[in-house]
Amino acid sequence: MSEPQTMSVSATISPATTAGLVEKTPLERYQPPAKPSLVGLSRAQLTEALASIGVPASQRKMRVQQIWHWLYVRGARRFDAMTSISKDLRATLDQHFTLARPEVVAEQISADGTRKWLLRLPGEQSLERPHEIECVYIPEADRGTLCLSSQVGCTLACSFCHTGTQRLVRNLAPGEIVGQIMVARDRLDDWLAAAQRGTEIPAASTAVGAGGNGGQRVISNIVMMGMGEPLYNFEAVRDALLIAADGDGIAISKRRITLSTSGVVPNIARAGAEIGCMLAVSLHAVHDELRNELVPLNRKYPIKELLDTCRNYPGLSNARRITFEYVMLKGVNDSLGDAKALVKLLKGIPAKINLIPFNPWPGTKYECSDWERIERFSEIIFNAGYASPVRTPRGRDILAACGQLKSASEKLSARERLALRAMAMTD
Ligand code: SAH
Ligand code: SF4
């Protein structure tokens, strides 16, 4: 096996004092974790884990509650910190488990406060090179949105998406999805303790602060809009999002969690029933011929079927709308006729429309629509009664915007440039 070519960032760099790019230094050799992490286990799995190390049945429920609190409210990184648990049990837990999150390889902070973390995950086989994913935090005046990945790569091949050019490496486990939130909260000092001691908002963050802003959290929203198709890793995404929404833990309301799908029709209803989060659908075209080309999954689940399923998404109302994403591709899907057809198509569905300026990547045949065209397109949508915010790409200087994220690994960068979507879209 060749030496991993990824880079590491010193854990001592303080996010509060660092602006701009953080220097990267080579890491000697990647060490996959020796013991399993408790991060990402459901309460039932945590109960089993405790049973496996001999915790008596009568204590398990209470212990699970305690561990859950230390992990997801306080952000404990060591069993030592769990002071409400006996020393003996802490030592036993430490012998068998860790509280490890994905390893942070690099952190980059954009001038606009957007942050991007390059995270390392073990390969599936013990000697396989590690995988890398990225996770992006976008601070805004009234919220802070974290954009998570669900897979390393993607099996689908949308023609305008850089991730689509990569081969799928693997699905993420629930702990690796929840782990992205844990890492972000660690780096943003966004745990309860920080809120209680009134820690200052990290310098580069312009968003709400843990302690400084009426107790609001730095991370208030989650979008599954990073790398991968979340509905093709359904169980892991569901389990992770249920942990994120758990009121006794990370406690991000399901209304503030949005899952973006390219249109995996059978799993949309499942997402509604089993997760209950907000839905975003990557529409990008108003007729099947073009959508077949842009989003090839359309051949399997064409527009009509997709929209019928959307209509039945549970809990829809004017206050709970589906977001339709529409990437603006010059001369491809951006005519004013397309805008009118889009409005017609979505009639009767409580919808929001997000126009996403296309982010070009090396080798793509597409260009982003002219700004004037985007504005006129947006006007038609607005006049039809939809708010149609055009999202300003964020984090351009650190390549964190849509389709522009890239791995720091030399080898991966050619083939597997990451394409996380860093659009904050939830209200
Ligand atoms: N696989 C899911 C979620 C990840 S992609 C999906 O396709 O919905 C999140 C959003 O970013 C999607 O709407 C996707 O179409 C869009 N996107 C992908 N590449 C892009 C690019 N280069 N520029 C702008 N948006 C892009
Ligand atoms: Fe996969 Fe989404 Fe990219 Fe399509 S747009 S290739 S579904 S990540």
CSV table of C-alpha atoms and ligand atoms in Angstrom, one decimal:
chain,number,residue,atom,x,y,z
A,1,MET,CA,0.0,0.0,0.0
A,2,SER,CA,1.3,3.4,-0.8
A,3,GLU,CA,1.8,6.0,1.9
A,4,PRO,CA,-1.2,8.2,2.3
A,5,GLN,CA,-0.5,11.5,0.8
A,6,THR,CA,-2.8,13.5,2.8
A,7,MET,CA,-1.8,16.3,5.1
A,8,SER,CA,-2.5,17.0,8.7
A,9,VAL,CA,-3.2,20.2,10.6
A,10,SER,CA,-1.9,20.7,14.1
A,11,ALA,CA,-4.7,20.2,16.6
A,12,THR,CA,-3.3,23.2,18.5
A,13,ILE,CA,-4.4,25.7,16.0
A,14,SER,CA,-7.1,27.7,17.5
A,15,PRO,CA,-10.0,28.4,15.3
A,16,ALA,CA,-10.7,31.6,17.2
A,17,THR,CA,-7.4,33.2,16.3
A,18,THR,CA,-6.8,31.8,12.9
A,19,ALA,CA,-8.0,33.6,9.8
A,20,GLY,CA,-7.3,32.6,6.2
A,21,LEU,CA,-5.7,29.3,5.2
A,22,VAL,CA,-4.3,27.1,7.9
A,23,GLU,CA,-0.9,25.8,7.0
A,24,LYS,CA,-0.9,22.1,6.3
A,25,THR,CA,1.9,19.8,7.4
A,26,PRO,CA,2.5,16.3,6.3
A,27,LEU,CA,1.3,13.5,8.5
A,28,GLU,CA,3.6,10.6,9.0
A,29,ARG,CA,1.3,7.6,8.7
A,30,TYR,CA,-2.5,7.2,9.2
A,31,GLN,CA,-3.5,5.1,12.1
A,32,PRO,CA,-7.0,3.7,11.9
A,33,PRO,CA,-8.8,3.7,15.3
A,34,ALA,CA,-8.1,0.5,17.3
A,35,LYS,CA,-11.3,0.6,19.3
A,36,PRO,CA,-14.8,1.3,18.2
A,37,SER,CA,-16.2,4.8,18.8
A,38,LEU,CA,-19.5,5.3,20.6
A,39,VAL,CA,-20.3,8.3,18.4
A,40,GLY,CA,-23.2,7.5,16.1
A,41,LEU,CA,-24.7,4.6,18.0
A,42,SER,CA,-28.4,4.7,18.6
A,43,ARG,CA,-29.6,4.4,22.2
A,44,ALA,CA,-30.4,0.7,21.6
A,45,GLN,CA,-26.9,0.1,20.2
A,46,LEU,CA,-25.4,2.0,23.1
A,47,THR,CA,-27.3,-0.2,25.5
A,48,GLU,CA,-25.9,-3.3,23.8
A,49,ALA,CA,-22.4,-1.9,24.0
A,50,LEU,CA,-22.8,-1.5,27.7
A,51,ALA,CA,-24.2,-5.0,28.1
A,52,SER,CA,-21.2,-6.3,26.2
A,53,ILE,CA,-18.8,-4.9,28.9
A,54,GLY,CA,-20.9,-6.2,31.8
A,55,VAL,CA,-22.9,-3.2,32.8
A,56,PRO,CA,-25.9,-4.7,34.8
A,57,ALA,CA,-29.2,-4.5,33.0
A,58,SER,CA,-30.7,-2.4,35.8
A,59,GLN,CA,-28.2,0.4,35.2
A,60,ARG,CA,-28.1,0.5,31.5
A,61,LYS,CA,-30.9,2.9,30.8
A,62,MET,CA,-29.4,5.5,33.2
A,63,ARG,CA,-25.9,5.0,31.9
A,64,VAL,CA,-27.0,5.4,28.3
A,65,GLN,CA,-28.7,8.7,29.3
A,66,GLN,CA,-25.6,9.9,31.0
A,67,ILE,CA,-23.3,9.0,28.1
A,68,TRP,CA,-25.7,10.5,25.6
A,69,HIS,CA,-25.7,13.8,27.6
A,70,TRP,CA,-21.9,13.9,27.9
A,71,LEU,CA,-21.4,13.1,24.2
A,72,TYR,CA,-24.1,15.1,22.5
A,73,VAL,CA,-24.7,18.0,24.9
A,74,ARG,CA,-21.3,18.5,26.4
A,75,GLY,CA,-19.2,17.2,23.6
A,76,ALA,CA,-17.0,15.0,25.8
A,77,ARG,CA,-14.0,13.7,24.0
A,78,ARG,CA,-12.6,11.5,26.8
A,79,PHE,CA,-14.4,9.1,29.2
A,80,ASP,CA,-12.5,10.9,32.0
A,81,ALA,CA,-14.6,14.0,31.5
A,82,MET,CA,-17.8,12.1,32.3
A,83,THR,CA,-17.7,12.9,36.0
A,84,SER,CA,-21.2,11.7,36.8
A,85,ILE,CA,-20.1,8.2,35.9
A,86,SER,CA,-18.1,6.1,38.4
A,87,LYS,CA,-14.3,6.0,37.9
A,88,ASP,CA,-14.4,2.2,37.5
A,89,LEU,CA,-17.0,2.3,34.7
A,90,ARG,CA,-15.1,5.1,33.0
A,91,ALA,CA,-12.0,3.0,33.0
A,92,THR,CA,-13.8,0.0,31.6
A,93,LEU,CA,-15.4,2.1,28.9
A,94,ASP,CA,-12.0,3.4,28.0
A,95,GLN,CA,-10.6,-0.1,27.7
A,96,HIS,CA,-13.2,-1.0,25.0
A,97,PHE,CA,-14.3,2.1,23.3
A,98,THR,CA,-13.4,5.6,22.2
A,99,LEU,CA,-15.3,8.8,21.7
A,100,ALA,CA,-13.4,9.5,18.5
A,101,ARG,CA,-14.7,11.6,15.7
A,102,PRO,CA,-13.3,11.6,12.1
A,103,GLU,CA,-9.8,12.9,12.2
A,104,VAL,CA,-9.4,16.5,11.1
A,105,VAL,CA,-6.7,16.7,8.4
A,106,ALA,CA,-7.1,20.3,7.6
A,107,GLU,CA,-9.2,23.3,8.4
A,108,GLN,CA,-9.6,26.3,6.2
A,109,ILE,CA,-11.3,29.5,7.1
A,110,SER,CA,-12.6,31.8,4.4
A,111,ALA,CA,-12.6,35.6,4.7
A,112,ASP,CA,-16.4,35.5,4.8
A,113,GLY,CA,-16.3,33.1,7.8
A,114,THR,CA,-17.1,29.9,5.8
A,115,ARG,CA,-15.1,27.0,7.2
A,116,LYS,CA,-14.1,23.8,5.6
A,117,TRP,CA,-12.7,20.7,7.2
A,118,LEU,CA,-11.0,17.9,5.4
A,119,LEU,CA,-11.7,14.8,7.4
A,120,ARG,CA,-10.1,11.4,7.2
A,121,LEU,CA,-12.0,8.1,7.6
A,122,PRO,CA,-10.6,4.6,7.6
A,123,GLY,CA,-10.7,2.6,4.4
A,124,GLU,CA,-13.0,-0.5,4.5
A,125,GLN,CA,-10.1,-3.0,4.6
A,126,SER,CA,-7.5,-2.5,7.4
A,127,LEU,CA,-4.6,-1.8,4.9
A,128,GLU,CA,-6.6,0.3,2.5
A,129,ARG,CA,-5.7,3.9,2.2
A,130,PRO,CA,-7.9,6.2,4.2
A,131,HIS,CA,-10.8,8.1,2.6
A,132,GLU,CA,-11.3,11.8,2.8
A,133,ILE,CA,-14.5,13.8,3.0
A,134,GLU,CA,-15.2,17.5,3.5
A,135,CYS,CA,-17.6,19.2,5.7
A,136,VAL,CA,-18.5,22.9,5.4
A,137,TYR,CA,-19.8,25.5,7.9
A,138,ILE,CA,-21.5,28.6,6.5
A,139,PRO,CA,-22.3,31.4,9.0
A,140,GLU,CA,-25.0,33.9,8.2
A,141,ALA,CA,-26.6,36.6,10.1
A,142,ASP,CA,-29.5,34.6,11.4
A,143,ARG,CA,-28.2,31.0,11.3
A,144,GLY,CA,-25.2,28.8,10.9
A,145,THR,CA,-25.5,26.0,8.5
A,146,LEU,CA,-23.4,22.8,8.4
A,147,CYS,CA,-23.2,20.9,5.1
A,148,LEU,CA,-22.6,17.2,5.5
A,149,SER,CA,-21.6,14.4,3.2
A,150,SER,CA,-23.3,11.1,3.1
A,151,GLN,CA,-21.0,9.1,0.9
A,152,VAL,CA,-17.4,9.2,-0.3
A,153,GLY,CA,-18.1,9.9,-4.0
A,154,CYS,CA,-21.5,9.1,-5.6
A,155,THR,CA,-22.8,6.3,-7.7
A,156,LEU,CA,-24.9,8.8,-9.8
A,157,ALA,CA,-23.3,10.8,-12.6
A,158,CYS,CA,-25.1,14.1,-12.9
A,159,SER,CA,-23.3,15.7,-15.8
A,160,PHE,CA,-22.7,19.1,-14.1
A,161,CYS,CA,-21.5,17.8,-10.8
A,162,HIS,CA,-17.9,17.0,-10.1
A,163,THR,CA,-18.7,14.3,-7.6
A,164,GLY,CA,-20.5,12.6,-10.4
A,165,THR,CA,-17.1,12.0,-12.1
A,166,GLN,CA,-15.8,10.0,-9.2
A,167,ARG,CA,-16.3,6.3,-8.6
A,168,LEU,CA,-18.1,5.6,-5.4
A,169,VAL,CA,-15.7,4.7,-2.7
A,170,ARG,CA,-18.1,3.9,0.1
A,171,ASN,CA,-21.2,4.8,2.1
A,172,LEU,CA,-20.5,6.6,5.4
A,173,ALA,CA,-21.5,5.0,8.7
A,174,PRO,CA,-23.9,6.9,11.0
A,175,GLY,CA,-20.9,7.7,13.3
A,176,GLU,CA,-19.1,9.3,10.4
A,177,ILE,CA,-22.1,11.5,9.6
A,178,VAL,CA,-22.7,12.5,13.2
A,179,GLY,CA,-19.0,12.7,13.5
A,180,GLN,CA,-18.9,15.6,11.1
A,181,ILE,CA,-21.3,17.5,13.4
A,182,MET,CA,-19.1,16.7,16.4
A,183,VAL,CA,-15.9,17.9,14.6
A,184,ALA,CA,-17.6,21.1,13.6
A,185,ARG,CA,-18.9,21.7,17.2
A,186,ASP,CA,-15.5,21.0,18.5
A,187,ARG,CA,-13.8,23.4,16.2
A,188,LEU,CA,-16.4,26.1,16.6
A,189,ASP,CA,-16.5,25.6,20.4
A,190,ASP,CA,-20.2,25.0,20.1
A,191,TRP,CA,-21.0,22.8,23.1
A,192,LEU,CA,-23.0,23.5,26.1
A,193,ALA,CA,-20.0,24.3,28.3
A,194,ALA,CA,-19.1,27.1,25.9
A,195,ALA,CA,-22.6,28.5,26.0
A,196,GLN,CA,-22.5,28.4,29.8
A,197,ARG,CA,-19.2,30.2,30.2
A,198,GLY,CA,-20.1,32.7,27.5
A,199,THR,CA,-17.2,31.9,25.3
A,200,GLU,CA,-16.6,34.4,22.6
A,201,ILE,CA,-17.8,33.7,19.1
A,202,PRO,CA,-14.9,32.4,17.0
A,203,ALA,CA,-13.3,35.4,15.2
A,204,ALA,CA,-14.0,34.3,11.7
A,205,SER,CA,-17.6,33.5,12.4
A,206,THR,CA,-20.2,36.1,11.7
A,207,ALA,CA,-23.0,33.9,12.8
A,208,VAL,CA,-24.8,33.4,16.0
A,209,GLY,CA,-22.5,32.5,18.9
A,210,ALA,CA,-22.6,29.8,21.5
A,211,GLY,CA,-22.5,32.2,24.5
A,212,GLY,CA,-22.5,35.6,23.0
A,213,ASN,CA,-25.9,35.6,21.3
A,214,GLY,CA,-28.7,34.7,23.7
A,215,GLY,CA,-27.5,31.2,24.0
A,216,GLN,CA,-28.1,30.4,20.3
A,217,ARG,CA,-25.9,27.7,18.8
A,218,VAL,CA,-23.3,28.4,16.3
A,219,ILE,CA,-24.6,25.5,14.2
A,220,SER,CA,-28.3,25.9,13.9
A,221,ASN,CA,-29.1,24.1,10.7
A,222,ILE,CA,-27.9,21.0,8.9
A,223,VAL,CA,-28.1,20.3,5.2
A,224,MET,CA,-27.3,16.9,3.6
A,225,MET,CA,-25.9,18.6,0.5
A,226,GLY,CA,-22.3,17.5,0.6
A,227,MET,CA,-20.9,14.6,-1.3
A,228,GLY,CA,-23.0,11.7,-2.2
A,229,GLU,CA,-26.7,10.8,-2.6
A,230,PRO,CA,-28.1,10.6,0.9
A,231,LEU,CA,-31.1,8.5,-0.2
A,232,TYR,CA,-28.7,5.8,-1.5
A,233,ASN,CA,-27.3,5.5,2.0
A,234,PHE,CA,-30.7,5.6,3.6
A,235,GLU,CA,-30.3,3.8,6.9
A,236,ALA,CA,-27.1,5.4,7.9
A,237,VAL,CA,-28.4,8.9,7.0
A,238,ARG,CA,-31.6,8.2,8.9
A,239,ASP,CA,-29.9,7.0,12.0
A,240,ALA,CA,-27.5,9.9,12.0
A,241,LEU,CA,-30.2,12.6,11.5
A,242,LEU,CA,-32.3,11.1,14.2
A,243,ILE,CA,-29.3,11.5,16.6
A,244,ALA,CA,-28.8,15.1,15.4
A,245,ALA,CA,-32.5,15.8,16.0
A,246,ASP,CA,-32.6,14.1,19.4
A,247,GLY,CA,-33.9,16.7,21.9
A,248,ASP,CA,-31.7,15.4,24.7
A,249,GLY,CA,-28.6,15.7,22.6
A,250,ILE,CA,-27.5,17.7,19.6
A,251,ALA,CA,-31.1,18.9,19.4
A,252,ILE,CA,-31.3,20.5,16.0
A,253,SER,CA,-34.9,20.6,15.1
A,254,LYS,CA,-36.1,18.5,12.1
A,255,ARG,CA,-37.4,21.7,10.6
A,256,ARG,CA,-33.8,22.9,10.5
A,257,ILE,CA,-32.4,19.7,8.9
A,258,THR,CA,-32.7,19.5,5.1
A,259,LEU,CA,-31.9,16.4,3.0
A,260,SER,CA,-31.2,17.0,-0.7
A,261,THR,CA,-31.8,14.3,-3.2
A,262,SER,CA,-31.4,14.0,-6.9
A,263,GLY,CA,-34.8,12.2,-6.9
A,264,VAL,CA,-34.6,8.6,-5.5
A,265,VAL,CA,-38.3,8.3,-5.6
A,266,PRO,CA,-38.9,5.2,-3.4
A,267,ASN,CA,-36.9,6.6,-0.6
A,268,ILE,CA,-38.5,10.1,-0.6
A,269,ALA,CA,-41.6,8.7,1.1
A,270,ARG,CA,-39.4,6.7,3.5
A,271,ALA,CA,-37.5,9.9,4.4
A,272,GLY,CA,-40.7,11.6,5.2
A,273,ALA,CA,-42.0,8.7,7.3
A,274,GLU,CA,-38.8,7.6,9.0
A,275,ILE,CA,-36.8,10.9,9.3
A,276,GLY,CA,-39.3,13.7,9.0
A,277,CYS,CA,-36.8,16.3,8.0
A,278,MET,CA,-37.2,18.9,5.3
A,279,LEU,CA,-36.7,17.9,1.7
A,280,ALA,CA,-34.8,19.5,-1.1
A,281,VAL,CA,-35.0,18.1,-4.6
A,282,SER,CA,-32.4,18.7,-7.3
A,283,LEU,CA,-34.7,19.4,-10.2
A,284,HIS,CA,-32.5,21.4,-12.6
A,285,ALA,CA,-34.7,20.9,-15.7
A,286,VAL,CA,-38.4,21.2,-16.6
A,287,HIS,CA,-38.6,18.4,-19.1
A,288,ASP,CA,-37.5,14.8,-19.1
A,289,GLU,CA,-35.3,15.0,-22.2
A,290,LEU,CA,-33.0,17.6,-20.6
A,291,ARG,CA,-33.2,16.2,-17.1
A,292,ASN,CA,-32.2,12.7,-18.4
A,293,GLU,CA,-29.0,14.4,-19.5
A,294,LEU,CA,-28.3,16.5,-16.4
A,295,VAL,CA,-29.6,14.0,-13.8
A,296,PRO,CA,-29.4,10.6,-15.4
A,297,LEU,CA,-31.4,9.1,-12.5
A,298,ASN,CA,-34.4,10.8,-14.2
A,299,ARG,CA,-34.5,7.9,-16.7
A,300,LYS,CA,-35.5,5.7,-13.8
A,301,TYR,CA,-37.7,8.2,-12.0
A,302,PRO,CA,-39.0,10.8,-14.4
A,303,ILE,CA,-40.2,14.3,-13.5
A,304,LYS,CA,-43.9,13.4,-13.2
A,305,GLU,CA,-43.3,10.5,-10.9
A,306,LEU,CA,-40.9,12.6,-8.8
A,307,LEU,CA,-43.3,15.5,-8.4
A,308,ASP,CA,-46.2,13.2,-7.6
A,309,THR,CA,-44.1,11.7,-4.8
A,310,CYS,CA,-43.2,15.2,-3.6
A,311,ARG,CA,-46.8,16.2,-3.5
A,312,ASN,CA,-47.4,13.4,-1.0
A,313,TYR,CA,-44.4,14.3,1.2
A,314,PRO,CA,-45.8,14.3,4.8
A,315,GLY,CA,-46.3,17.5,6.7
A,316,LEU,CA,-46.2,19.9,3.7
A,317,SER,CA,-47.8,23.3,4.2
A,318,ASN,CA,-46.9,26.9,3.4
A,319,ALA,CA,-44.7,26.9,6.4
A,320,ARG,CA,-43.1,23.6,5.5
A,321,ARG,CA,-42.2,23.6,1.8
A,322,ILE,CA,-40.1,21.5,-0.4
A,323,THR,CA,-37.0,23.3,-1.8
A,324,PHE,CA,-36.5,22.7,-5.5
A,325,GLU,CA,-32.9,23.3,-6.5
A,326,TYR,CA,-32.2,24.6,-9.9
A,327,VAL,CA,-28.6,25.0,-11.1
A,328,MET,CA,-28.2,27.8,-13.6
A,329,LEU,CA,-26.5,26.5,-16.7
A,330,LYS,CA,-25.9,29.0,-19.5
A,331,GLY,CA,-27.8,28.2,-22.6
A,332,VAL,CA,-28.9,24.9,-21.3
A,333,ASN,CA,-31.8,25.4,-18.8
A,334,ASP,CA,-31.9,29.1,-18.3
A,335,SER,CA,-34.3,30.5,-20.8
A,336,LEU,CA,-37.2,32.6,-19.6
A,337,GLY,CA,-39.5,29.9,-21.1
A,338,ASP,CA,-37.8,27.5,-18.7
A,339,ALA,CA,-38.6,29.8,-15.8
A,340,LYS,CA,-42.3,30.0,-16.8
A,341,ALA,CA,-42.5,26.2,-17.2
A,342,LEU,CA,-40.9,25.7,-13.8
A,343,VAL,CA,-43.5,27.8,-12.1
A,344,LYS,CA,-46.2,25.8,-13.9
A,345,LEU,CA,-44.7,22.5,-13.1
A,346,LEU,CA,-44.6,23.2,-9.4
A,347,LYS,CA,-48.1,24.4,-9.2
A,348,GLY,CA,-49.9,23.0,-6.2
A,349,ILE,CA,-46.8,21.9,-4.3
A,350,PRO,CA,-45.8,24.0,-1.4
A,351,ALA,CA,-42.4,24.9,-2.8
A,352,LYS,CA,-39.4,27.1,-2.5
A,353,ILE,CA,-37.1,27.5,-5.5
A,354,ASN,CA,-33.4,27.9,-5.0
A,355,LEU,CA,-31.5,29.1,-8.0
A,356,ILE,CA,-27.9,27.9,-7.7
A,357,PRO,CA,-25.2,29.6,-9.8
A,358,PHE,CA,-23.3,26.8,-11.4
A,359,ASN,CA,-19.8,26.4,-10.0
A,360,PRO,CA,-17.5,25.4,-12.8
A,361,TRP,CA,-14.8,22.7,-12.3
A,362,PRO,CA,-11.9,21.8,-14.5
A,363,GLY,CA,-13.0,19.9,-17.6
A,364,THR,CA,-16.7,20.7,-17.3
A,365,LYS,CA,-18.6,21.6,-20.5
A,366,TYR,CA,-21.0,23.9,-18.7
A,367,GLU,CA,-20.8,27.6,-17.9
A,368,CYS,CA,-22.8,29.5,-15.3
A,369,SER,CA,-25.6,31.6,-16.7
A,370,ASP,CA,-25.0,35.4,-16.9
A,371,TRP,CA,-25.9,37.3,-13.9
A,372,GLU,CA,-28.5,39.3,-15.8
A,373,ARG,CA,-30.2,36.1,-16.9
A,374,ILE,CA,-30.3,34.7,-13.4
A,375,GLU,CA,-31.9,37.9,-12.2
A,376,ARG,CA,-34.6,37.8,-15.0
A,377,PHE,CA,-35.2,34.1,-14.3
A,378,SER,CA,-35.5,34.8,-10.7
A,379,GLU,CA,-38.0,37.7,-11.3
A,380,ILE,CA,-40.4,35.4,-13.2
A,381,ILE,CA,-40.3,33.0,-10.3
A,382,PHE,CA,-40.8,35.8,-7.8
A,383,ASN,CA,-43.7,37.3,-9.7
A,384,ALA,CA,-45.4,33.9,-9.6
A,385,GLY,CA,-45.3,34.1,-5.8
A,386,TYR,CA,-42.2,32.3,-4.9
A,387,ALA,CA,-39.4,33.7,-2.9
A,388,SER,CA,-36.4,32.8,-5.1
A,389,PRO,CA,-33.3,33.8,-3.4
A,390,VAL,CA,-30.2,33.3,-5.5
A,391,ARG,CA,-27.6,32.0,-3.2
A,392,THR,CA,-24.3,33.9,-3.3
A,393,PRO,CA,-21.6,31.3,-3.5
A,394,ARG,CA,-19.7,31.3,-0.2
A,395,GLY,CA,-16.2,30.5,0.7
A,396,ARG,CA,-14.9,31.0,-2.8
A,397,ASP,CA,-11.4,31.7,-1.5
A,398,ILE,CA,-11.2,28.3,0.1
A,399,LEU,CA,-13.0,26.5,-2.7
A,400,ALA,CA,-15.9,25.6,-0.5
A,401,ALA,CA,-18.7,26.7,-2.9
A,402,CYS,CA,-20.8,24.3,-4.8
A,403,GLY,CA,-18.9,21.8,-6.9
A,404,GLN,CA,-15.6,23.4,-6.0
A,405,LEU,CA,-14.5,21.6,-2.9
A,406,LYS,CA,-11.4,19.6,-3.3
A,407,SER,CA,-9.3,17.2,-1.4
A,408,ALA,CA,-5.9,18.2,-0.1
A,409,SER,CA,-4.6,14.9,-1.2
A,410,GLU,CA,-2.5,15.1,-4.4
A,411,LYS,CA,-3.5,11.7,-5.6
A,412,LEU,CA,-7.2,12.2,-4.8
A,413,SER,CA,-7.4,15.7,-6.2
A,414,ALA,CA,-7.1,14.6,-9.9
A,415,ARG,CA,-9.7,11.9,-9.7
A,416,GLU,CA,-11.7,12.6,-6.6
A,417,ARG,CA,-12.1,16.3,-6.2
A,418,LEU,CA,-14.8,16.6,-3.7
A,419,ALA,CA,-17.9,18.5,-4.6
A,420,LEU,CA,-19.7,19.5,-1.5
A,421,ARG,CA,-22.6,21.8,-1.9
A,422,ALA,CA,-22.2,24.7,0.5
A,423,MET,CA,-25.5,26.4,0.0
A,424,ALA,CA,-27.4,27.3,3.1
A,425,MET,CA,-31.0,26.7,2.3
A,426,THR,CA,-33.1,26.2,5.3
A,427,ASP,CA,-35.3,28.8,6.9
B,1,SAH,N1,-26.8,14.1,-4.2
B,1,SAH,C1,-27.7,15.0,-3.6
B,1,SAH,C2,-27.1,16.0,-2.6
B,1,SAH,C3,-25.7,16.5,-2.9
B,1,SAH,S1,-25.6,17.6,-4.2
B,1,SAH,C4,-28.3,15.9,-4.7
B,1,SAH,O1,-27.9,15.7,-5.9
B,1,SAH,O2,-29.3,16.6,-4.4
B,1,SAH,C5,-26.3,19.2,-3.6
B,1,SAH,C6,-26.8,20.1,-4.7
B,1,SAH,O3,-25.6,20.7,-5.3
B,1,SAH,C7,-27.6,19.5,-5.7
B,1,SAH,O4,-28.7,20.3,-6.0
B,1,SAH,C8,-26.6,19.4,-6.9
B,1,SAH,O5,-27.3,19.3,-8.1
B,1,SAH,C9,-25.9,20.7,-6.7
B,1,SAH,N2,-24.6,20.8,-7.5
B,1,SAH,C10,-23.8,19.8,-7.8
B,1,SAH,N3,-22.7,20.2,-8.5
B,1,SAH,C11,-22.9,21.5,-8.7
B,1,SAH,C12,-22.1,22.6,-9.3
B,1,SAH,N4,-21.0,22.3,-9.9
B,1,SAH,N5,-22.6,23.8,-9.2
B,1,SAH,C13,-23.7,24.1,-8.5
B,1,SAH,N6,-24.5,23.2,-7.9
B,1,SAH,C14,-24.1,21.9,-8.0
B,2,SF4,FE1,-24.4,12.6,-6.9
B,2,SF4,FE2,-25.9,14.8,-6.2
B,2,SF4,FE3,-23.6,15.1,-7.6
B,2,SF4,FE4,-25.7,14.0,-8.8
B,2,SF4,S1,-25.5,16.1,-8.0
B,2,SF4,S2,-23.6,13.2,-8.9
B,2,SF4,S3,-26.6,12.8,-7.1
B,2,SF4,S4,-23.8,14.3,-5.5
